[in-house]
């Protein structure tokens, strides 16, 4: 049946050519403009006035409705994780995990569970850059047939603190300083490092946060972790401990720190755009869901405490089983309605999953409902479409701000007889949730278990597991961050804490700061109760049984794909079309995205008869937002050599260790740049600079992501 073309009342855009597909996506297509009461509006251009030059009338209910709504458009941003981006998708388990958990979405491989996933930074406000050195949030809402399950994790498997009571302090310390609201989205300032310097439990997380993990290339290329130990419970009520992981199928990759800072200026939406565009282009991001399962009887087997969120379980001790896959395949329709209003909560559980007694997790269980009440403004936040479960809700909760559900009948209490006892409780066999019956015999105390006191061993394990380049990046990050700290005593304390992790690390950081590593001040740990004896609260360092863990280094990640990588092609009039097309076709076949960058926008003349459209000019396109650069041959090279921006493009790509491929003629651009002053032609190949080489070699180089070894000779940024 032929579809009837919709008319567009009131479309007065005249000669603007509107893309029909986009128009059809718009909610108001073919509809009249109305008030929120459904009244059709006749004039949205003029307010009601006493005469066309007279005062506006209070009676203009249309004006008042519109302005009132506008005045209330903003809601408080999240106190942490304010800056975020999200997408829809689905999750499917590979094989039934019923041996360990009764959670239905983990039992049935034929089930496709819808998900909504939000990634975020922690410290910055909503409008801050995506490229801050920061932990990234990785929150997954599973809309399961048994209700919503939220896994609200991070891209780093441990946390700064062990007890929820310290969270407001940590966040106050890292957020902009309260007198002058500076710096935005940055931990490089006095208050953060002051806190760290007297909280040795943060040392393990500091190692991660100062590593390149805190500078992801893309949300699609970072791992996710549940952080806390949780419980799986099977149908027989048996429990095992479990740690959750997300493993990206594109590998784990990062950008360089200098690059991150520049991207923050060139494109502060870099991660948001990357996620959005990948999904729009059909390059759907994928992660495998991993679990480390620890039998209940092994609770005390390790030299760290499973309940301590500053510790991970090395994969050498408990391997990660990959049990399912997450795919993100749809962008939100509306940022506010979905990404902003989504309300995650570690306490949104389904039968088969339960909490451990991790004191950080326990505190979170209070915080997330409380924060939604303040942010979304009503206990009915579960009725916002993005938060609604896919199963019906029946209970005796009623009313409140913005209630959507229209409950029928007289009965809003239980037990009752007037509604035959409905809604009634579900037996376990009917999907009723029961908490795990953990035996607890304890005194009521404010105390921390001594098993939480080793603050350094895993920090050392992390440092030892890094490649040389990763160690250098980490050291430089600490030099940068502490270099921004103005109070010398704070630097002294942090550097001496680093000495507890690794003396070579501390010495190198100290060298960069022009200081020496001092002996730790006593007490190292300043967080002890008023009546406590400081000596009882000092960290201990156990003898490390494991020297290295391969999974902790990004150097060991997957490097076998160029899918969705962005390649800049520098062109100008006279570019060799044949060569250009050969590269373009081969790269696109592997899933890469090509952007043509020319001295100006518009059509660029090829060496033959064709014209090539420039996607960006040297003014709008910057090397820092690309993964690799290609300079095809032809007369274009002469023009490029005369353009300082083109030379800068190559220099930056080189100093950020990106693969560069040039044609025989393109070598002139390398000569005009810094590259061939730093690199001998004979070593260029191994350093990811390919001169007149087959396209296959370029593809392999892009899959390597970066040639960090270039940095060994200290390349200027
Ligand atoms: Fe959160 N955290 N958090 N957190 N958190 C919030 O909840 C909180 C912690 C995490 O994309 C808030 O809805 C406390 C660890 C993510 O919407 C708030 C403590 C981990 C997100 C809150 C922690 C996280 C949040 C702010 C210490 C990693 C973003 C807005 C006890 C496992 C969720 C909101 C999203 C958000 C409190 C510690 C992850 C204030 C009190 C550890 C990914 O409720």
XYZ file of C-alpha atoms and ligand atoms in Angstrom:
761
model
C 0.000 0.000 0.000
C 1.373 3.377 -0.926
C 1.965 5.543 2.122
C 0.282 8.862 2.095
C 2.728 11.722 2.295
C 2.116 13.657 5.481
C 1.417 17.335 5.205
C 3.359 19.700 7.372
C 1.099 22.390 8.695
C 2.832 25.631 9.355
C 6.076 24.720 7.602
C 7.284 28.082 6.454
C 10.966 27.250 6.074
C 10.700 28.261 2.417
C 13.721 27.262 0.415
C 15.473 25.139 3.048
C 15.907 21.661 1.650
C 14.917 19.310 4.424
C 16.102 15.748 4.426
C 12.907 13.700 4.473
C 14.377 10.850 6.435
C 15.458 13.179 9.222
C 12.065 14.897 9.200
C 10.280 11.611 9.599
C 12.338 10.897 12.685
C 11.030 14.088 14.239
C 8.279 13.639 16.738
C 6.100 16.485 15.443
C 6.155 15.479 11.769
C 2.739 16.165 10.235
C 1.318 17.326 13.559
C -0.116 20.621 14.770
C 1.693 22.636 17.418
C -0.257 22.431 20.694
C -0.045 23.513 24.311
C 0.644 20.864 26.933
C -3.124 20.582 27.288
C -3.456 19.657 23.620
C -4.872 22.991 22.456
C -3.836 23.842 18.881
C -1.746 27.017 18.787
C -2.515 29.577 16.145
C 0.336 32.035 16.682
C 3.649 30.993 18.193
C 5.407 34.142 17.011
C 3.719 36.866 19.066
C 2.653 37.165 22.690
C -0.773 38.559 23.543
C -0.641 42.348 23.930
C -2.955 45.259 24.480
C -2.378 46.648 21.007
C 0.599 45.791 18.867
C 2.754 48.312 20.718
C 1.131 47.798 24.087
C 2.020 45.832 27.251
C 1.800 42.042 27.324
C -1.230 40.584 29.022
C -1.053 38.336 32.077
C -3.853 36.347 30.577
C -1.523 34.944 27.862
C -1.623 31.394 29.212
C 0.206 30.129 26.136
C 3.190 32.390 26.754
C 3.199 31.574 30.459
C 3.051 27.824 29.912
C 5.925 27.928 27.428
C 8.164 30.156 29.555
C 7.402 28.340 32.807
C 8.371 25.048 31.228
C 11.550 26.573 29.870
C 12.465 28.017 33.283
C 12.349 24.525 34.744
C 14.241 22.742 31.970
C 17.360 22.066 33.994
C 17.528 19.585 36.802
C 20.437 19.279 39.206
C 23.285 17.465 37.519
C 24.671 14.307 39.065
C 26.978 15.205 41.927
C 29.486 12.737 40.470
C 29.424 11.251 36.943
C 27.606 14.364 35.665
C 29.172 14.157 32.217
C 27.930 11.068 30.407
C 26.791 9.475 27.172
C 24.626 6.439 26.698
C 23.226 3.932 24.230
C 20.673 1.148 23.971
C 21.511 -2.435 23.167
C 21.079 -6.001 24.280
C 22.783 -8.715 26.264
C 22.857 -12.436 25.638
C 24.462 -15.140 27.759
C 26.463 -17.833 25.878
C 25.531 -20.765 28.109
C 23.347 -21.221 31.124
C 25.050 -20.150 34.349
C 22.397 -21.938 36.431
C 25.101 -23.847 38.312
C 25.940 -20.545 40.005
C 22.987 -18.209 39.643
C 19.257 -18.434 39.175
C 19.139 -15.027 37.414
C 16.993 -15.840 34.392
C 18.855 -13.521 32.023
C 22.007 -15.510 32.829
C 20.297 -18.880 32.434
C 18.754 -18.786 29.008
C 21.043 -18.293 25.962
C 18.016 -17.669 23.743
C 17.032 -14.578 25.748
C 18.023 -11.179 24.380
C 17.845 -8.823 27.351
C 17.484 -5.128 26.429
C 20.022 -2.836 28.094
C 20.743 0.858 28.454
C 24.400 1.677 29.125
C 25.745 5.010 30.338
C 29.440 5.935 30.313
C 30.703 8.931 32.233
C 33.567 10.831 33.764
C 33.461 11.401 37.519
C 34.846 14.757 38.543
C 33.747 17.220 35.861
C 30.389 18.900 35.511
C 27.927 18.209 32.712
C 29.575 20.474 30.172
C 33.144 19.431 30.920
C 35.524 17.737 28.502
C 35.359 14.011 27.821
C 39.142 13.778 27.908
C 39.860 14.581 31.544
C 42.286 12.301 33.334
C 39.612 10.487 35.286
C 37.910 7.216 36.100
C 35.089 6.386 33.684
C 31.686 5.147 34.843
C 30.303 2.081 33.083
C 26.679 1.585 34.129
C 24.484 -1.091 32.656
C 20.738 -1.335 33.173
C 19.449 -4.770 32.195
C 15.673 -4.735 31.575
C 15.158 -8.373 32.542
C 11.961 -10.408 32.743
C 12.428 -10.441 36.504
C 12.776 -6.670 36.839
C 15.626 -4.251 36.293
C 19.145 -5.253 37.232
C 21.748 -2.455 37.363
C 25.476 -3.130 37.271
C 26.897 0.291 38.120
C 30.629 -0.049 37.615
C 33.763 1.755 36.486
C 36.554 1.210 33.959
C 38.987 0.644 36.831
C 38.548 -2.463 38.994
C 39.357 -0.891 42.375
C 38.407 2.264 44.236
C 40.133 5.061 46.194
C 38.554 4.317 49.555
C 37.393 1.337 51.562
C 34.432 2.725 53.460
C 31.449 4.682 52.137
C 31.759 7.178 54.967
C 34.833 8.652 53.243
C 33.130 9.187 49.858
C 31.935 12.766 50.409
C 35.484 13.659 51.556
C 37.061 12.078 48.495
C 34.665 13.856 46.152
C 35.009 17.208 47.911
C 38.769 16.841 47.559
C 38.731 16.054 43.830
C 36.016 18.491 42.751
C 36.962 22.106 41.947
C 38.134 23.889 45.079
C 35.202 25.558 46.815
C 36.512 29.100 47.108
C 37.218 29.670 43.409
C 35.582 26.656 41.675
C 38.869 25.636 40.016
C 40.090 23.472 38.373
C 37.299 21.918 36.326
C 37.409 18.149 35.688
C 40.938 17.706 36.972
C 42.533 15.958 39.897
C 45.772 17.960 39.484
C 45.303 20.329 42.411
C 46.104 20.766 46.093
C 42.988 19.391 47.754
C 42.879 16.073 45.902
C 46.517 15.268 46.591
C 46.278 16.537 50.147
C 43.578 13.930 50.783
C 45.517 11.202 48.970
C 48.697 12.027 50.856
C 47.104 11.045 54.164
C 44.932 8.183 52.838
C 47.362 5.416 51.874
C 44.459 3.108 51.007
C 44.090 5.146 47.800
C 47.526 4.123 46.477
C 46.373 1.181 44.360
C 43.672 3.244 42.655
C 46.148 6.092 42.199
C 48.320 3.750 40.132
C 45.371 3.042 37.835
C 44.205 6.648 37.685
C 47.687 7.861 36.749
C 48.032 5.173 34.093
C 46.717 5.514 30.552
C 43.550 3.682 31.655
C 42.331 7.102 32.718
C 42.676 8.398 29.129
C 40.607 5.988 27.023
C 40.737 6.324 23.249
C 37.026 5.541 23.215
C 34.290 4.315 25.527
C 34.176 1.397 23.119
C 37.780 0.526 23.933
C 37.727 0.339 27.679
C 37.100 -2.445 30.153
C 34.369 -2.312 32.737
C 34.344 -3.724 36.267
C 31.696 -4.218 38.922
C 34.501 -3.356 41.405
C 32.915 -4.870 44.528
C 32.632 -8.556 45.177
C 29.007 -9.648 44.707
C 27.253 -12.939 45.286
C 25.730 -15.355 42.832
C 22.970 -17.516 44.343
C 21.723 -20.613 42.540
C 18.272 -22.225 42.668
C 19.361 -24.352 45.643
C 20.212 -21.192 47.560
C 23.965 -21.862 47.370
C 26.183 -18.808 47.163
C 29.504 -18.102 45.490
C 31.367 -14.806 45.383
C 31.658 -13.134 42.017
C 33.529 -10.239 40.411
C 32.099 -8.793 37.182
C 34.097 -7.699 34.114
C 33.363 -6.205 30.690
C 35.992 -7.016 28.041
C 35.808 -4.851 24.886
C 36.139 -6.771 21.630
C 38.077 -3.862 20.093
C 40.761 -4.137 22.760
C 41.717 -1.648 25.471
C 43.339 1.482 24.047
C 44.208 4.947 25.224
C 45.398 8.310 23.958
C 48.517 10.201 25.034
C 48.234 12.820 27.801
C 49.359 15.676 25.576
C 46.805 14.498 23.033
C 44.041 14.302 25.641
C 44.645 17.907 26.615
C 44.539 19.021 22.997
C 41.411 17.017 22.199
C 39.796 18.769 25.156
C 40.139 21.973 23.161
C 39.570 20.671 19.632
C 36.631 18.421 20.418
C 35.562 18.192 24.069
C 32.750 15.841 22.924
C 35.264 13.401 21.470
C 34.038 10.306 23.346
C 30.403 11.251 23.019
C 30.780 11.778 19.278
C 32.792 8.588 18.886
C 30.104 6.479 20.545
C 27.278 8.173 18.684
C 28.946 7.945 15.271
C 30.068 4.358 15.697
C 26.476 3.334 16.381
C 25.056 5.496 13.568
C 27.591 3.872 11.203
C 26.634 0.363 12.258
C 29.954 -0.333 14.022
C 28.154 -1.571 17.121
C 30.351 -1.617 20.225
C 30.634 -5.022 21.876
C 31.913 -6.336 25.177
C 32.090 -9.818 26.581
C 30.736 -10.239 30.074
C 33.274 -11.886 32.338
C 32.950 -13.410 35.787
C 35.495 -14.506 38.347
C 33.740 -16.995 40.570
C 35.084 -17.771 44.033
C 33.505 -20.614 45.980
C 32.152 -19.607 49.383
C 34.704 -21.864 51.088
C 37.584 -19.857 49.540
C 36.502 -16.600 51.145
C 39.656 -16.380 53.278
C 42.074 -18.104 50.908
C 43.770 -14.973 49.540
C 46.270 -12.561 51.062
C 43.748 -9.760 50.549
C 40.144 -9.479 51.665
C 37.428 -10.100 49.053
C 35.367 -7.399 50.729
C 38.040 -4.740 50.293
C 37.219 -2.593 47.216
C 40.821 -1.394 46.926
C 41.803 -4.904 45.824
C 41.264 -6.935 42.677
C 41.550 -10.648 42.194
C 44.461 -11.236 39.815
C 43.308 -13.220 36.804
C 46.213 -15.604 37.412
C 44.527 -16.621 40.674
C 40.948 -16.764 39.410
C 40.537 -16.703 35.621
C 37.811 -14.598 34.044
C 35.174 -16.759 32.354
C 33.553 -14.970 29.438
C 29.891 -15.835 29.710
C 27.978 -13.532 27.384
C 28.007 -10.530 25.104
C 26.763 -6.960 25.304
C 26.063 -5.092 22.057
C 25.111 -1.426 21.781
C 23.112 -0.847 18.619
C 20.882 2.188 19.088
C 21.474 5.792 20.048
C 19.009 7.490 22.374
C 16.316 9.616 20.764
C 16.556 12.310 23.385
C 19.542 13.033 25.581
C 17.617 14.489 28.486
C 14.786 11.969 28.603
C 17.131 9.015 28.476
C 20.781 9.731 29.261
C 20.105 12.429 31.826
C 17.063 10.927 33.513
C 18.254 7.358 33.701
C 18.556 6.370 37.348
C 21.016 3.605 38.148
C 21.233 1.937 41.518
C 23.442 -0.942 42.669
C 20.427 -1.991 44.736
C 18.334 -2.796 41.653
C 18.725 -6.571 41.868
C 17.154 -9.709 40.467
C 16.930 -13.130 42.135
C 20.238 -14.988 41.771
C 22.438 -11.957 42.496
C 23.106 -10.446 45.910
C 25.479 -8.145 47.756
C 28.604 -8.859 49.715
C 29.433 -6.943 52.877
C 31.922 -4.669 51.132
C 31.475 -1.489 53.236
C 31.703 0.722 50.158
C 28.954 -1.188 48.391
C 26.793 -1.149 51.500
C 26.976 2.652 51.610
C 26.140 2.923 47.925
C 22.923 1.045 48.585
C 21.694 4.075 50.501
C 23.053 6.773 48.231
C 21.521 6.057 44.855
C 17.829 6.333 45.776
C 18.556 9.409 47.797
C 20.352 11.065 44.902
C 17.455 10.319 42.499
C 15.039 11.958 44.909
C 17.107 15.097 44.824
C 17.969 14.999 41.125
C 14.749 13.780 39.565
C 12.645 15.329 42.291
C 10.146 12.612 43.056
C 9.853 9.064 44.395
C 8.151 8.275 41.070
C 11.421 8.368 39.114
C 10.874 4.701 38.257
C 7.950 5.798 36.060
C 10.133 7.850 33.712
C 10.169 5.775 30.505
C 13.919 5.031 30.557
C 13.673 3.710 34.125
C 10.554 1.580 33.707
C 11.044 -2.152 33.929
C 9.628 -4.241 31.058
C 7.527 -6.180 33.554
C 4.423 -4.711 35.198
C 4.660 -3.063 38.618
C 2.032 -3.771 41.270
C 2.323 -2.550 44.824
C 0.654 -0.325 47.371
C 2.889 2.695 46.881
C 0.768 5.660 45.825
C 0.803 9.293 44.784
C 3.708 11.754 45.021
C 5.017 14.358 42.600
C 4.413 13.611 38.928
C 2.713 10.273 39.496
C 1.990 8.696 36.108
C 0.217 5.492 37.040
C -3.530 5.775 37.570
C -4.255 3.200 40.241
C -7.805 1.867 40.306
C -9.865 0.716 43.279
C -9.911 1.369 47.006
C -7.223 -0.951 48.257
C -3.723 0.451 48.735
C -2.680 -1.624 51.718
C -1.832 -5.155 52.620
C -2.805 -7.443 54.080
C -6.320 -6.939 52.766
C -9.358 -8.996 52.016
C -11.186 -6.495 49.797
C -8.789 -7.231 46.924
C -8.432 -10.904 47.824
C -5.010 -10.141 49.355
C -3.644 -8.757 46.082
C -1.085 -7.885 45.008
C 0.273 -11.024 46.651
C 3.795 -12.067 47.576
C 5.713 -14.392 45.252
C 7.234 -17.667 46.438
C 10.877 -18.254 45.549
C 9.712 -20.710 42.863
C 7.555 -17.930 41.480
C 10.489 -15.510 41.216
C 10.162 -13.946 44.679
C 13.426 -12.330 45.831
C 14.952 -13.481 49.104
C 18.162 -12.112 50.518
C 20.997 -14.563 51.038
C 20.871 -15.882 54.587
C 24.363 -15.025 55.650
C 25.205 -15.969 59.189
C 26.400 -13.003 61.184
C 27.649 -13.141 64.752
C 29.243 -9.861 65.566
C 29.528 -6.890 67.848
C 28.166 -3.627 66.580
C 31.369 -1.632 65.953
C 32.843 1.240 63.949
C 35.972 -0.556 62.851
C 37.901 -1.682 59.844
C 39.094 -5.251 59.558
C 42.887 -5.688 59.790
C 42.580 -7.737 56.603
C 42.056 -4.378 54.801
C 45.378 -2.887 55.929
C 47.745 -3.854 53.117
C 47.513 -0.724 50.988
C 50.615 -1.194 48.886
C 51.090 -4.769 47.626
C 48.563 -4.567 44.816
C 49.736 -1.071 43.887
C 53.192 -2.623 43.469
C 51.732 -5.522 41.503
C 50.056 -3.056 39.143
C 53.223 -1.019 38.667
C 55.359 -4.125 38.087
C 52.896 -5.419 35.506
C 53.189 -2.366 33.274
C 55.393 -2.249 30.182
C 58.277 0.251 30.238
C 56.311 2.782 28.203
C 53.290 2.438 30.484
C 55.550 2.982 33.493
C 56.952 6.114 31.871
C 53.453 7.443 31.216
C 52.478 6.766 34.806
C 55.558 8.518 36.150
C 54.953 11.495 33.859
C 51.323 11.666 34.947
C 52.410 11.834 38.592
C 54.975 14.491 37.745
C 52.261 16.496 36.001
C 49.682 16.128 38.755
C 52.068 16.794 41.615
C 53.662 19.564 39.583
C 50.325 21.358 39.842
C 50.298 20.933 43.612
C 51.570 24.126 45.175
C 52.121 22.920 48.723
C 55.458 21.197 49.099
C 54.521 19.136 52.156
C 51.752 17.494 50.134
C 54.193 16.532 47.373
C 56.616 15.208 49.957
C 53.990 13.006 51.547
C 52.725 11.624 48.232
C 56.226 10.893 46.960
C 57.107 9.076 50.150
C 53.913 7.017 49.815
C 54.984 6.177 46.265
C 58.232 4.952 47.800
C 56.172 2.355 49.650
C 54.869 1.157 46.291
C 58.162 1.162 44.407
C 61.330 3.085 45.113
C 62.288 3.544 41.454
C 58.843 4.982 40.784
C 59.152 7.402 43.690
C 62.669 8.445 42.738
C 61.744 9.169 39.140
C 58.699 11.182 40.160
C 60.812 13.057 42.708
C 63.500 13.775 40.071
C 60.921 15.367 37.819
C 59.791 17.556 40.685
C 63.307 18.502 41.709
C 63.005 16.879 45.122
C 64.121 13.786 46.989
C 62.140 10.881 48.386
C 61.724 11.525 52.096
C 61.091 8.881 54.722
C 57.372 8.447 55.345
C 56.101 10.753 58.039
C 54.513 9.123 61.033
C 51.691 8.357 61.054
C 51.336 7.608 57.320
C 47.630 7.055 57.648
C 45.831 10.032 59.168
C 42.440 8.405 59.090
C 41.923 7.013 62.531
C 39.177 7.623 65.098
C 39.590 10.359 67.714
C 40.272 7.841 70.473
C 42.332 5.544 68.296
C 46.034 4.930 68.708
C 47.628 6.043 65.396
C 49.929 3.016 65.467
C 46.965 0.673 65.244
C 45.904 2.166 61.904
C 49.107 2.114 59.920
C 49.305 0.151 56.673
C 51.236 -3.068 56.370
C 52.809 -4.439 53.225
C 52.578 -8.172 52.818
C 55.085 -10.236 50.887
C 53.854 -10.381 47.343
C 53.253 -13.890 46.022
C 52.503 -12.778 42.477
C 55.108 -10.568 40.804
C 53.210 -9.601 37.651
C 49.759 -9.966 36.167
C 49.498 -9.812 32.376
C 45.872 -8.640 32.388
C 46.873 -5.402 34.132
C 48.908 -4.116 31.184
C 47.185 -2.604 28.157
C 50.231 -3.628 26.202
C 48.836 -7.162 26.150
C 45.473 -6.206 24.701
C 43.945 -7.309 21.373
C 45.621 -5.601 18.406
C 44.042 -7.364 15.464
C 41.444 -4.983 14.100
C 41.091 -1.519 12.591
C 37.288 -1.609 12.692
C 35.877 1.895 13.249
C 39.331 3.545 13.440
C 39.389 7.056 11.974
C 42.006 7.747 9.308
C 42.880 11.262 8.132
C 43.848 11.544 4.467
C 45.695 14.758 3.623
C 44.800 15.905 0.134
C 44.999 18.970 -2.102
C 44.417 19.662 -5.785
C 46.284 17.203 -7.959
C 46.077 14.237 -5.572
C 46.696 10.878 -7.229
C 43.164 9.516 -7.344
C 44.132 6.006 -8.240
C 46.382 5.668 -5.225
C 43.873 7.398 -3.002
C 41.104 5.017 -4.022
C 43.289 1.968 -3.610
C 43.991 2.931 0.020
C 40.475 4.121 0.706
C 38.856 0.937 -0.544
C 41.247 -1.335 1.300
C 40.890 0.567 4.586
C 37.106 0.806 4.373
C 36.900 -2.895 3.624
C 38.501 -3.472 7.024
C 35.889 -1.250 8.661
C 37.998 1.921 9.057
C 36.500 5.396 8.530
C 38.211 7.775 6.147
C 38.069 11.563 6.297
C 39.521 13.783 3.590
C 41.354 16.805 4.967
C 42.319 19.563 2.558
C 43.586 23.149 2.780
C 40.021 24.284 2.167
C 36.526 22.817 2.102
C 34.651 22.043 -1.121
C 35.675 19.878 -4.061
C 39.343 19.041 -4.565
C 40.558 18.263 -8.076
C 42.059 14.817 -8.517
C 44.960 14.043 -10.858
C 42.489 12.470 -13.305
C 39.073 13.851 -14.040
C 37.460 13.260 -10.688
C 36.661 15.612 -7.866
C 37.007 14.612 -4.236
C 34.961 16.183 -1.482
C 36.934 17.519 1.483
C 35.298 16.448 4.753
C 37.304 18.911 6.825
C 39.772 21.675 6.200
C 43.150 21.969 7.878
C 41.404 24.519 10.052
C 38.603 22.263 11.296
C 40.343 18.888 11.250
C 43.087 18.139 13.714
C 45.433 15.200 13.918
C 44.537 14.594 17.566
C 41.066 13.301 16.709
C 42.386 10.657 14.276
C 44.032 7.280 14.682
C 46.354 7.448 11.691
C 47.350 9.665 8.762
C 47.737 8.920 5.081
C 49.380 11.195 2.510
C 48.699 9.918 -0.996
C 50.954 10.953 -3.885
C 50.448 13.470 -6.657
C 50.843 17.202 -6.965
C 48.933 17.686 -3.724
C 52.160 17.150 -1.803
C 53.651 20.400 -3.126
C 50.677 22.323 -1.789
C 50.724 20.527 1.543
C 54.426 21.174 2.056
C 53.706 24.891 1.812
C 50.998 24.705 4.506
C 52.262 25.022 8.108
C 49.020 23.355 9.312
C 49.759 20.264 7.220
C 53.261 20.030 8.666
C 51.867 20.506 12.161
C 49.349 17.737 11.438
C 52.148 15.303 10.641
C 54.298 16.436 13.571
C 51.472 15.925 16.030
C 50.487 12.545 14.643
C 54.115 11.543 14.919
C 54.630 12.790 18.450
C 51.432 11.017 19.522
C 52.909 7.834 18.075
C 50.262 7.277 15.396
C 50.839 5.284 12.227
C 51.647 7.487 9.229
C 51.711 6.263 5.629
C 53.033 8.417 2.794
C 53.472 7.833 -0.921
C 56.803 8.195 -2.700
C 56.052 11.890 -3.260
C 54.684 12.239 0.267
C 58.170 11.853 1.675
C 58.604 15.579 0.987
C 56.050 16.285 3.711
C 57.936 14.055 6.131
C 61.110 15.940 5.314
C 59.406 19.269 5.891
C 58.171 17.985 9.248
C 60.025 16.865 12.330
C 59.709 13.164 11.519
C 62.821 12.513 9.497
C 64.942 14.575 11.847
C 64.016 12.214 14.616
C 63.924 8.979 12.712
C 66.292 7.292 10.288
C 64.589 6.111 7.073
C 65.816 2.566 7.750
C 64.006 2.380 11.104
C 60.841 4.117 9.885
C 58.884 0.898 9.230
C 59.241 -0.473 12.730
C 58.313 2.915 14.109
C 55.026 2.952 12.203
C 56.089 5.450 9.530
C 55.487 3.733 6.203
C 56.994 5.250 3.100
C 55.604 3.903 -0.167
C 54.612 0.588 1.416
C 51.724 -1.794 0.562
C 48.401 -0.853 2.119
C 48.374 -4.126 4.066
C 51.348 -2.887 6.057
C 49.448 0.297 6.922
C 46.462 -1.763 8.060
C 48.685 -3.842 10.352
C 50.253 -0.679 11.738
C 46.843 0.861 12.535
C 45.831 -2.337 14.319
C 48.875 -1.839 16.571
C 47.168 1.416 17.634
C 50.287 3.354 18.684
C 54.046 3.115 18.296
C 54.847 4.243 21.798
C 58.471 3.240 21.372
C 58.945 6.511 19.432
C 58.716 8.255 22.781
C 61.870 6.645 24.044
C 63.874 9.271 22.132
C 61.818 12.025 23.752
C 59.737 13.501 20.995
C 58.632 17.069 21.605
C 54.860 17.398 21.842
Fe 28.721 6.073 42.620
N 27.295 7.502 42.747
N 29.050 6.243 44.613
N 30.277 4.753 42.549
N 28.480 5.919 40.687
C 26.596 7.972 41.708
O 24.264 8.292 41.712
C 28.236 6.875 45.475
C 31.042 4.311 43.569
C 29.115 5.067 39.839
O 25.639 6.723 34.857
C 25.465 8.881 42.131
O 22.672 8.545 40.127
C 28.684 6.668 46.836
C 31.862 3.205 43.179
C 28.696 5.306 38.487
O 24.046 7.542 36.107
C 25.580 8.868 43.666
C 29.791 5.885 46.737
C 31.560 3.000 41.853
C 27.760 6.326 38.567
C 26.757 7.958 43.894
C 30.011 5.619 45.340
C 30.583 3.981 41.480
C 27.652 6.684 39.949
C 25.469 10.224 41.471
C 30.673 5.381 47.865
C 32.167 1.956 40.923
C 27.024 6.981 37.427
C 24.369 10.171 40.429
C 29.995 4.590 48.805
C 31.797 0.604 41.260
C 25.708 6.324 37.171
C 23.677 8.946 40.699
C 25.080 6.907 35.943
C 26.790 7.666 40.424
C 27.161 7.646 45.121
C 31.121 4.869 44.885
C 30.075 4.054 40.151
C 25.737 10.221 44.328
C 28.036 7.227 48.070
C 32.818 2.404 44.053
C 29.171 4.578 37.245
O 24.459 8.299 44.253
